[in-house]
C-alpha positions as MATLAB code, in Angstrom:
seq = 'MNQSVDDVSSLPLSSDPKQLKTSVSVPVLQQDETDSDSTFETILGLRRNTGSSTSNLSLSSGMASMSSQVSGSISSIYPADFGDIEVHGSIQFAVNYIQKLGEFHIFVVHCRDLAVVDTKKNRSDPYVKCYLLPDKTKIGKRKTAVKKKSLNPDYNEILRFKILMEVLKTQNLNISVWHNDTFGRNSFLGDVDLDLSEWDFSNTQINEYALKARVSPQASTPTPSQLIDGRGQMRVALRFLLQTCQSQSTSRMETSEVQIWVKDCKNLPPVRGVVIDPFVKCTVLPDTSRKSRQKTRVVKRTANPMFNHTMVYDGFRPEDLREACVEITVWDHDRLNNHYIGGVRLGQGTGKSYGVEVAWMDSTADEANLWQRMLQAEGEWVEDVLPLRMLLMAKSMSK';
ca = [
       0.075    0.001    0.116;
       1.511    3.513   -0.750;
      -0.990    5.866    0.925;
       0.785    9.019    2.297;
       0.096   10.397    5.688;
       2.110   13.561    5.184;
      -0.725   15.374    7.746;
      -1.421   12.563   10.041;
      -3.130   15.104   12.651;
      -6.269   15.059   10.740;
      -6.684   11.122   11.297;
      -8.668    9.627   14.082;
      -6.800    9.518   17.459;
      -6.238    6.873   20.137;
      -6.881    7.849   23.388;
      25.923    1.928   61.425;
      27.733   -1.070   59.879;
      27.608   -3.580   62.795;
      24.148   -3.824   61.993;
      24.786   -3.881   58.377;
      22.320   -5.499   55.936;
      23.851   -7.053   52.863;
      21.317   -6.441   50.597;
      22.804   -4.779   47.608;
      22.405   -1.118   47.376;
      20.742   -0.669   43.982;
      17.290    0.535   42.912;
      14.479   -1.981   43.357;
      12.500   -2.451   40.405;
       8.809   -2.530   40.475;
       6.321   -4.171   38.042;
       3.610   -1.886   36.668;
       0.422   -3.515   37.620;
      -1.689   -1.751   34.959;
      -1.477   -4.525   32.591;
       0.224   -7.790   32.670;
       2.560   -7.465   30.068;
       4.099   -4.448   31.287;
       7.861   -3.777   32.144;
       9.412   -2.177   35.011;
       9.801    1.286   36.644;
      12.371    2.402   39.306;
      10.457    3.578   42.436;
      13.295    4.888   44.382;
      12.705    8.831   45.200;
      15.770   11.025   46.117;
      16.242   14.565   47.127;
      18.363   17.143   45.445;
      21.806   17.937   47.051;
      24.144   20.459   45.842;
      28.025   20.996   46.356;
      31.063   18.993   47.627;
      30.511   16.425   50.681;
      32.306   14.670   53.271;
      31.285   11.450   55.102;
      33.274    9.911   58.076;
      32.922    6.127   57.919;
      33.918    3.716   60.718;
      34.355    0.388   58.997;
      35.812   -2.415   61.356;
      36.302   -6.124   61.293;
      33.253   -6.804   62.768;
      31.636   -6.934   59.585;
      32.478  -10.589   59.225;
      29.601  -11.167   61.638;
      27.268   -9.974   59.063;
      24.648  -12.108   57.401;
      25.343  -13.365   54.097;
      21.634  -13.555   52.978;
      21.035  -11.119   50.015;
      17.565  -10.299   48.821;
      16.479   -9.098   45.650;
      16.596  -10.277   41.954;
      15.909   -9.128   38.549;
      13.132  -10.363   36.534;
      12.137  -10.330   32.856;
      11.094   -7.159   31.164;
       8.392   -9.296   29.211;
       6.646  -11.273   31.890;
       3.675  -11.479   29.610;
       2.824  -15.146   28.413;
       5.035  -16.054   25.235;
       3.613  -19.543   25.327;
       3.339  -21.844   22.384;
       1.596  -19.551   20.071;
       3.299  -19.766   16.437;
       3.640  -16.118   15.431;
       2.598  -14.991   11.998;
       0.749  -12.499   10.273;
       1.426   -8.891    9.617;
       0.640   -5.205   10.767;
       0.342   -1.981    8.876;
       1.479    1.406   10.060;
       3.114    4.804    8.857;
       5.354    6.944   10.963;
       5.686   10.725   10.998;
       7.402   13.470   12.901;
       5.051   16.735   13.269;
       7.542   19.640   13.809;
       5.121   22.235   14.625;
       3.839   19.897   17.733;
       7.188   18.375   18.578;
       5.382   15.077   18.393;
       6.119   11.665   16.773;
       3.103    9.785   15.462;
       2.716    6.295   14.680;
      -0.215    5.655   12.605;
      -1.555    2.096   13.325;
      -3.743    1.145   10.350;
      -4.437   -2.806   10.840;
      -3.306   -6.338   11.194;
      -4.026   -9.109    9.034;
      -3.575  -13.056    9.597;
      -2.954  -13.012   13.306;
      -2.334  -16.030   15.271;
      -5.436  -17.735   17.243;
      -4.986  -17.562   20.812;
      -8.489  -19.223   21.971;
      -8.555  -22.243   20.021;
     -11.884  -23.525   21.256;
     -13.548  -20.430   19.836;
     -11.117  -19.568   17.141;
     -10.318  -16.053   18.296;
      -7.941  -13.556   19.394;
      -8.681  -10.188   21.086;
      -5.681   -8.213   19.725;
      -4.284   -4.795   20.517;
      -0.964   -2.822   19.586;
       1.383   -1.351   21.709;
       4.422    0.781   21.153;
       7.476    1.918   22.964;
      10.357    4.046   22.278;
      13.454    2.289   23.525;
      15.534    1.752   25.389;
      12.992    3.713   27.555;
      10.489    0.775   29.026;
       8.787    2.835   31.541;
       4.908    3.201   31.559;
       5.547    6.719   30.475;
       6.863    5.641   27.433;
       4.178    3.241   26.147;
       1.313    4.047   24.020;
      -1.424    1.476   23.005;
      -4.399    1.122   20.809;
      -7.894   -0.070   21.775;
      -8.649   -3.683   22.203;
     -10.470   -5.351   18.866;
     -12.777   -8.115   19.937;
     -12.878  -11.379   18.119;
     -10.728  -10.771   15.439;
      -7.674  -12.023   13.501;
      -7.753   -9.025   10.967;
      -8.297   -5.845   13.236;
      -8.706   -2.536   11.688;
      -7.361    0.129   14.127;
      -6.981    3.324   12.251;
      -5.419    5.036   15.449;
      -2.691    7.559   16.082;
      -0.338    6.984   18.871;
       1.608   10.119   19.871;
       4.973   10.603   21.712;
       6.086   14.372   22.595;
       9.717   14.098   21.910;
      12.456   16.256   20.391;
      13.656   15.064   17.175;
      17.417   14.830   18.398;
      16.414   12.450   21.200;
      14.053   10.738   18.801;
      16.925    9.626   16.761;
      18.625    7.940   19.444;
      15.662    5.463   19.959;
      14.172    2.410   18.530;
      10.644    2.056   17.939;
       9.121   -1.340   18.932;
       5.705   -1.992   17.738;
       4.021   -5.192   19.277;
       0.944   -7.082   19.121;
      -0.886   -8.789   21.964;
      -4.135  -10.674   22.692;
      -5.871   -9.151   25.503;
      -6.865  -11.909   28.254;
      -9.161  -10.119   30.839;
      -8.663  -12.712   33.547;
      -5.025  -14.079   32.578;
      -1.808  -13.135   31.023;
      -1.913  -11.184   27.690;
      -0.139  -13.430   24.808;
       2.316  -11.994   22.574;
       1.538  -12.176   18.822;
       4.451  -10.720   17.279;
       6.322   -7.458   16.904;
       8.259   -5.261   14.534;
      11.366   -2.936   15.398;
      12.561   -0.020   13.647;
      16.023    1.601   14.361;
      15.129    5.587   14.413;
      18.500    6.564   14.082;
      18.506    5.464   10.533;
      15.068    6.039    9.677;
      14.237    8.452    6.951;
      11.486   10.855    8.427;
      10.560   12.072    4.957;
       9.130    8.726    4.498;
       5.620    8.916    5.730;
       4.204    6.098    3.821;
       1.826    3.183    5.160;
       3.908    0.122    4.822;
       3.255   -3.619    5.682;
       5.585   -5.405    8.076;
       5.658   -8.994    8.937;
       5.374   -9.948   12.604;
       8.501  -11.474   13.997;
       8.510  -14.036   17.091;
      10.632  -13.035   20.136;
      12.617  -15.564   22.249;
      11.186  -15.748   25.741;
      13.515  -14.192   27.904;
      13.500  -16.960   30.386;
      15.397  -18.961   27.781;
      18.361  -16.703   27.732;
      20.554  -14.761   30.229;
      21.537  -10.993   29.088;
      25.025  -10.958   28.213;
      27.383   -8.457   30.059;
      27.458   -6.225   26.729;
      23.591   -6.280   26.823;
      23.518   -4.744   30.160;
      26.330   -2.291   29.483;
      25.411   -1.218   25.825;
      23.498    2.215   25.674;
      23.907    3.157   29.418;
      26.779    5.873   28.639;
      30.151    6.213   30.367;
      31.339    8.007   33.426;
      34.740    9.599   33.865;
      35.875    9.359   37.532;
      39.364    9.764   39.578;
      40.055    8.326   42.887;
      42.986    8.802   45.372;
      43.482    7.763   49.120;
      45.646    9.781   51.742;
      47.316    8.241   54.737;
      46.449    9.976   57.899;
      48.045    9.380   61.477;
      46.161   10.117   64.540;
      47.192    9.690   68.079;
      44.895    7.800   70.501;
      44.232    8.422   74.222;
      46.700    5.324   74.932;
      49.274    6.995   72.973;
      49.276    4.540   70.317;
      49.492    5.676   66.412;
      46.798    4.657   64.248;
      46.831    5.110   60.733;
      43.489    5.977   58.867;
      42.898    6.607   55.225;
      40.792    9.400   53.342;
      39.282    8.511   50.282;
      38.452   11.151   47.591;
      36.272   10.196   44.540;
      36.068   13.003   41.980;
      33.242   12.413   39.575;
      33.926   14.639   36.336;
      31.186   14.040   33.815;
      29.138   11.448   31.957;
      28.925   11.231   28.175;
      26.034    9.704   26.200;
      23.384    9.000   28.679;
      20.418    7.677   27.373;
      17.121    9.615   27.536;
      14.405    8.597   29.770;
      10.571    8.882   29.070;
      11.533   10.025   25.601;
      12.966   13.326   26.692;
      16.390   14.610   27.515;
      17.266   13.610   31.163;
      18.232   15.870   34.322;
      21.008   13.618   35.568;
      22.744   13.594   38.962;
      25.236   10.985   40.673;
      24.935    9.479   44.021;
      27.550    7.542   45.769;
      27.847    5.282   48.696;
      30.702    3.039   50.057;
      29.611   -0.617   50.733;
      29.112   -2.354   53.386;
      27.899    0.838   54.884;
      24.681    1.365   53.729;
      23.657    3.975   56.498;
      22.736    7.651   55.537;
      26.142    8.862   56.509;
      27.593    6.960   53.671;
      25.563    8.569   50.879;
      26.477   11.561   48.994;
      25.093   13.378   45.874;
      26.018   15.726   43.316;
      23.809   18.431   42.041;
      21.325   18.063   39.194;
      22.510   19.137   35.740;
      19.363   20.081   33.672;
      18.621   18.600   30.103;
      21.799   17.044   28.963;
      23.227   13.670   28.030;
      26.654   14.952   28.686;
      26.585   16.426   32.108;
      29.591   18.095   33.625;
      29.690   17.502   37.713;
      33.384   18.111   38.948;
      32.092   17.019   42.319;
      34.529   15.318   44.774;
      33.116   13.273   47.465;
      35.334   12.633   50.581;
      35.449    9.763   52.787;
      37.469    9.459   55.953;
      37.824    6.929   58.821;
      39.279    3.871   56.585;
      42.055    1.532   58.114;
      44.412    0.403   55.353;
      42.859   -2.910   55.505;
      39.333   -1.531   54.939;
      40.342   -0.340   51.449;
      40.634   -3.997   50.288;
      37.001   -4.999   51.843;
      35.003   -1.831   50.915;
      33.784   -1.168   47.461;
      32.530    2.257   46.046;
      29.137    2.184   44.477;
      28.363    5.166   42.195;
      24.929    5.385   40.333;
      23.566    7.956   37.936;
      19.916    8.949   37.896;
      17.477   10.972   36.219;
      15.839   13.542   38.532;
      12.173   13.613   38.786;
       9.743   15.539   40.922;
       8.224   12.142   41.919;
      10.136    9.249   41.116;
      14.126    9.476   40.076;
      14.907    7.111   37.038;
      17.960    4.758   37.384;
      20.237    5.170   34.267;
      23.443    2.713   35.360;
      26.258    2.545   37.599;
      29.733    1.329   38.539;
      31.190   -0.660   41.493;
      34.889    0.362   42.323;
      36.427   -2.417   44.605;
      38.586   -5.748   44.763;
      35.789   -7.721   42.639;
      36.382  -10.745   44.766;
      32.600  -11.417   45.541;
      33.794  -11.179   49.479;
      33.844   -8.369   52.057;
      35.477   -9.404   55.266;
      35.466  -12.693   54.447;
      31.682  -12.927   53.819;
      30.295  -13.469   50.431;
      28.615  -10.612   48.935;
      26.744   -9.962   45.666;
      27.909   -6.185   45.536;
      31.770   -6.973   45.518;
      31.157   -7.736   41.695;
      33.563   -5.084   39.888;
      34.181   -5.756   36.412;
      37.888   -5.736   35.287;
      38.088   -2.235   34.467;
      36.413   -1.178   37.547;
      38.626   -3.338   39.759;
      41.823   -2.457   37.964;
      40.887    1.513   38.711;
      40.613    0.427   42.565;
      43.962   -1.393   42.397;
      45.679    1.626   40.668;
      44.399    3.896   43.613;
      45.778    1.499   46.100;
      49.107    1.392   44.854;
      49.389    4.937   44.198;
      49.032    6.618   47.804;
      48.278   10.490   47.398;
      47.970   10.293   43.738;
      45.091   10.735   41.497;
      44.138    7.851   39.152;
      41.422    7.986   36.587;
      39.369    6.154   33.758;
      36.514    6.287   31.650;
      34.070    3.435   32.847;
      30.786    2.403   31.045;
      27.655    2.290   33.147;
      25.965   -0.987   33.586;
      22.876   -2.128   35.082;
      23.601   -3.600   38.578;
      21.507   -6.767   38.572;
      20.971   -7.238   42.208;
      18.193   -4.969   44.112;
      17.434   -3.989   47.486;
      14.929   -1.759   49.130;
      16.533    1.410   50.284;
      15.236    4.014   52.751;
      14.266    7.187   51.549;
];
């Protein structure tokens, strides 16, 4: 079909350490309960903080008594029923960017020859859902109406995203078809992906696309590159300074001060279809108390924020430096709920802290290398650019 939709706006619309808990300090992800094939949103809310900051930590060998029970897990971003339905059929749609509105429109025309979900009644109740990826939050989703008892549904609906063109060109459009089950799990009927970074936006023609199957996420585990790619990078520098203090018993005790200089981030992905307002949060594990948490200021509307913020932690004994892990995470500031972007963990990466197995001592080779370089260069700054990654484990954190 070769119908033009240059003006789609005229078309019909759609609607204290000794008491340490060893759960890993990463945002908990919560499933969106509004529909059964939805994805996850971060729910951790953080308050704004500006300026440089200092924390005094008292890490002791008493840490070895802590429990090794770690709570939290990561779940599938496609929790709906993939089942045994054999995907086939097609979908017809067109896309257009309306400059005067600053909106991206997807004109969903129809689907043809969809798979049968209810074999007894030879029917499906399909609807179409669109995401702009890598954003998979509820705010980034649009859906058509459900068409009852049809394998060849007509929609003629426009799904709209308010988004800047420069942001849109960093996204992938995912259009998927689902069977709506009022009392159970929705069933996947196929999808289509468009790489908008390569899309010719002068092309406003309606075209037919074959629906493709997706492998159930339970059948495979994400690779490290899949967890890292697209989350941007952080430039960070570290150093530690030895300090000698005199105790009341006149004995000398050496402690260390660790300085973490968060310089900038590059190529942070948009969230909710718009340029983000990023800030950085830092904590030194295993201390998850408030005194361990420090934050940078929020930098407005940029994927390449310059922070130049130094966080200082003192009270380390030399041996503590080999047991601790600096967790640095990047967030998009939101008035209601801040959105997690990615993070790094700087430590030995041995999987253990004070002899106890902990999931957060999971530094990558590059992250562990930077920490090791710091330990070998007393008083000197060491620096690296590290890729941000999804930190798999999750815990509930106090606000």
